[in-house]
GROMACS .gro file of C-alpha atoms in nm:
model
  171
    1UNK     CA    1   2.568  28.920   4.585
    2UNK     CA    2   2.837  29.065   4.358
    3UNK     CA    3   2.803  28.775   4.113
    4UNK     CA    4   2.424  28.818   4.098
    5UNK     CA    5   2.459  29.190   4.032
    6UNK     CA    6   2.719  29.120   3.760
    7UNK     CA    7   2.482  28.869   3.597
    8UNK     CA    8   2.192  29.115   3.604
    9UNK     CA    9   2.401  29.400   3.463
   10UNK     CA   10   2.545  29.167   3.197
   11UNK     CA   11   2.198  29.048   3.092
   12UNK     CA   12   2.067  29.404   3.068
   13UNK     CA   13   2.374  29.513   2.869
   14UNK     CA   14   2.337  29.224   2.622
   15UNK     CA   15   1.965  29.294   2.584
   16UNK     CA   16   2.031  29.660   2.510
   17UNK     CA   17   2.316  29.569   2.275
   18UNK     CA   18   2.088  29.362   2.052
   19UNK     CA   19   1.982  29.590   1.773
   20UNK     CA   20   1.698  29.566   1.525
   21UNK     CA   21   1.369  29.380   1.507
   22UNK     CA   22   1.335  29.029   1.368
   23UNK     CA   23   1.179  28.990   1.023
   24UNK     CA   24   0.802  28.951   1.007
   25UNK     CA   25   0.652  28.656   0.821
   26UNK     CA   26   0.444  28.774   0.525
   27UNK     CA   27   0.624  29.109   0.500
   28UNK     CA   28   0.899  29.204   0.255
   29UNK     CA   29   1.237  29.077   0.371
   30UNK     CA   30   1.471  29.341   0.508
   31UNK     CA   31   1.744  29.445   0.266
   32UNK     CA   32   2.060  29.239   0.239
   33UNK     CA   33   2.373  29.434   0.163
   34UNK     CA   34   2.661  29.188   0.176
   35UNK     CA   35   3.006  29.120   0.038
   36UNK     CA   36   3.103  28.781  -0.104
   37UNK     CA   37   3.434  28.614  -0.025
   38UNK     CA   38   3.583  28.753  -0.346
   39UNK     CA   39   3.510  29.106  -0.222
   40UNK     CA   40   3.218  29.177  -0.456
   41UNK     CA   41   2.903  29.352  -0.328
   42UNK     CA   42   2.594  29.132  -0.315
   43UNK     CA   43   2.235  29.252  -0.285
   44UNK     CA   44   1.916  29.053  -0.227
   45UNK     CA   45   1.826  29.095  -0.596
   46UNK     CA   46   2.089  28.828  -0.670
   47UNK     CA   47   1.839  28.567  -0.545
   48UNK     CA   48   1.517  28.725  -0.677
   49UNK     CA   49   1.289  28.458  -0.823
   50UNK     CA   50   1.445  28.188  -0.605
   51UNK     CA   51   1.374  28.087  -0.247
   52UNK     CA   52   1.663  28.172  -0.018
   53UNK     CA   53   1.768  28.038   0.320
   54UNK     CA   54   1.970  28.306   0.504
   55UNK     CA   55   2.155  28.197   0.817
   56UNK     CA   56   2.313  28.465   1.034
   57UNK     CA   57   2.584  28.327   1.261
   58UNK     CA   58   2.828  28.475   1.514
   59UNK     CA   59   3.132  28.334   1.332
   60UNK     CA   60   3.280  28.198   1.652
   61UNK     CA   61   3.444  27.872   1.749
   62UNK     CA   62   3.192  27.747   2.003
   63UNK     CA   63   3.097  27.381   1.954
   64UNK     CA   64   2.727  27.461   1.916
   65UNK     CA   65   2.777  27.727   1.649
   66UNK     CA   66   3.012  27.502   1.454
   67UNK     CA   67   2.766  27.213   1.484
   68UNK     CA   68   2.492  27.433   1.334
   69UNK     CA   69   2.712  27.546   1.044
   70UNK     CA   70   2.829  27.191   0.977
   71UNK     CA   71   2.470  27.065   0.986
   72UNK     CA   72   2.373  27.326   0.726
   73UNK     CA   73   2.680  27.228   0.525
   74UNK     CA   74   2.564  26.865   0.527
   75UNK     CA   75   2.214  26.971   0.424
   76UNK     CA   76   2.334  27.210   0.152
   77UNK     CA   77   2.325  26.961  -0.140
   78UNK     CA   78   1.962  26.879  -0.060
   79UNK     CA   79   1.873  27.247  -0.022
   80UNK     CA   80   2.025  27.317  -0.364
   81UNK     CA   81   1.861  27.009  -0.522
   82UNK     CA   82   1.528  27.146  -0.399
   83UNK     CA   83   1.601  27.465  -0.596
   84UNK     CA   84   1.679  27.690  -0.301
   85UNK     CA   85   1.981  27.912  -0.248
   86UNK     CA   86   2.169  27.936   0.082
   87UNK     CA   87   2.367  28.221   0.236
   88UNK     CA   88   2.560  28.204   0.564
   89UNK     CA   89   2.616  28.560   0.687
   90UNK     CA   90   2.865  28.676   0.949
   91UNK     CA   91   2.935  29.027   1.076
   92UNK     CA   92   3.298  29.052   0.970
   93UNK     CA   93   3.528  29.161   0.695
   94UNK     CA   94   3.632  28.941   0.405
   95UNK     CA   95   3.974  28.848   0.552
   96UNK     CA   96   3.827  28.724   0.879
   97UNK     CA   97   3.552  28.533   0.699
   98UNK     CA   98   3.803  28.364   0.467
   99UNK     CA   99   4.023  28.267   0.763
  100UNK     CA  100   3.724  28.134   0.958
  101UNK     CA  101   3.596  27.934   0.662
  102UNK     CA  102   3.940  27.782   0.603
  103UNK     CA  103   4.010  27.714   0.971
  104UNK     CA  104   3.675  27.540   1.015
  105UNK     CA  105   3.690  27.358   0.677
  106UNK     CA  106   3.354  27.501   0.572
  107UNK     CA  107   3.236  27.503   0.212
  108UNK     CA  108   2.906  27.685   0.262
  109UNK     CA  109   2.831  27.993   0.054
  110UNK     CA  110   2.947  28.256   0.304
  111UNK     CA  111   2.897  28.629   0.293
  112UNK     CA  112   3.025  28.921   0.499
  113UNK     CA  113   2.823  29.196   0.661
  114UNK     CA  114   3.117  29.422   0.754
  115UNK     CA  115   2.922  29.700   0.925
  116UNK     CA  116   2.642  29.480   1.054
  117UNK     CA  117   2.379  29.665   0.851
  118UNK     CA  118   2.204  29.349   0.730
  119UNK     CA  119   2.229  29.182   1.071
  120UNK     CA  120   2.065  29.491   1.225
  121UNK     CA  121   1.789  29.483   0.961
  122UNK     CA  122   1.720  29.118   1.054
  123UNK     CA  123   1.729  29.186   1.429
  124UNK     CA  124   2.036  28.971   1.495
  125UNK     CA  125   2.308  29.232   1.549
  126UNK     CA  126   2.473  29.244   1.889
  127UNK     CA  127   2.689  29.552   1.931
  128UNK     CA  128   2.909  29.552   2.241
  129UNK     CA  129   3.106  29.858   2.124
  130UNK     CA  130   3.434  29.666   2.123
  131UNK     CA  131   3.289  29.390   1.905
  132UNK     CA  132   2.988  29.318   1.686
  133UNK     CA  133   2.842  28.985   1.591
  134UNK     CA  134   2.520  28.826   1.471
  135UNK     CA  135   2.310  28.603   1.691
  136UNK     CA  136   2.203  28.286   1.515
  137UNK     CA  137   1.893  28.344   1.306
  138UNK     CA  138   1.764  28.160   1.001
  139UNK     CA  139   1.514  28.309   0.758
  140UNK     CA  140   1.349  28.164   0.448
  141UNK     CA  141   1.267  28.426   0.186
  142UNK     CA  142   1.039  28.341  -0.104
  143UNK     CA  143   1.116  28.420  -0.467
  144UNK     CA  144   0.931  28.752  -0.443
  145UNK     CA  145   1.144  28.871  -0.151
  146UNK     CA  146   0.885  28.808   0.120
  147UNK     CA  147   0.971  28.648   0.456
  148UNK     CA  148   0.826  28.300   0.447
  149UNK     CA  149   0.956  28.168   0.783
  150UNK     CA  150   1.202  28.282   1.051
  151UNK     CA  151   1.376  28.106   1.339
  152UNK     CA  152   1.504  28.371   1.577
  153UNK     CA  153   1.505  28.200   1.915
  154UNK     CA  154   1.638  27.850   1.856
  155UNK     CA  155   2.005  27.821   1.937
  156UNK     CA  156   2.123  27.477   1.842
  157UNK     CA  157   2.126  27.208   1.578
  158UNK     CA  158   1.751  27.160   1.625
  159UNK     CA  159   1.720  27.483   1.426
  160UNK     CA  160   1.869  27.307   1.124
  161UNK     CA  161   1.631  27.016   1.173
  162UNK     CA  162   1.339  27.261   1.191
  163UNK     CA  163   1.452  27.426   0.866
  164UNK     CA  164   1.490  27.086   0.701
  165UNK     CA  165   1.143  26.982   0.816
  166UNK     CA  166   0.991  27.310   0.700
  167UNK     CA  167   1.150  27.288   0.357
  168UNK     CA  168   1.060  26.918   0.336
  169UNK     CA  169   1.411  26.843   0.222
  170UNK     CA  170   1.492  26.473   0.226
  171UNK     CA  171   1.791  26.362   0.432
   0.00000   0.00000   0.00000
């Protein structure tokens, strides 16, 4: 009984901790206010006129999350050859993001969302008071800044396959 109650309370707490609404297809993309790994501010205007794939990730060491990031890393040359830009976004500061990228041997274009403002705008922020992170979410934004497609529920590598299929990027 105690375990069931703990599970129910935990589920409710996580549900309440998830802040923001997911982006709506056909509507303007929520603002992106990020920091690159050199510490420079980056706004969505950086990619204006170009389709952008934004992937929010929890920046953790779980096998599934790493598999997703590595799958995007493998797909990155094809995404870029197709004329799209890519941004992996984690709710962290620059130092943690640099350490994570180095530790995991990632070469993806990674950006920081230190306060979680962008993650909240995209409906992926989880705020547990003692820690904040982004749930996995991938959004394609067209060159005019409009949400073209969003994957907010898929949790694994199949999300990368769905993005690849949607973009019609050759393997």
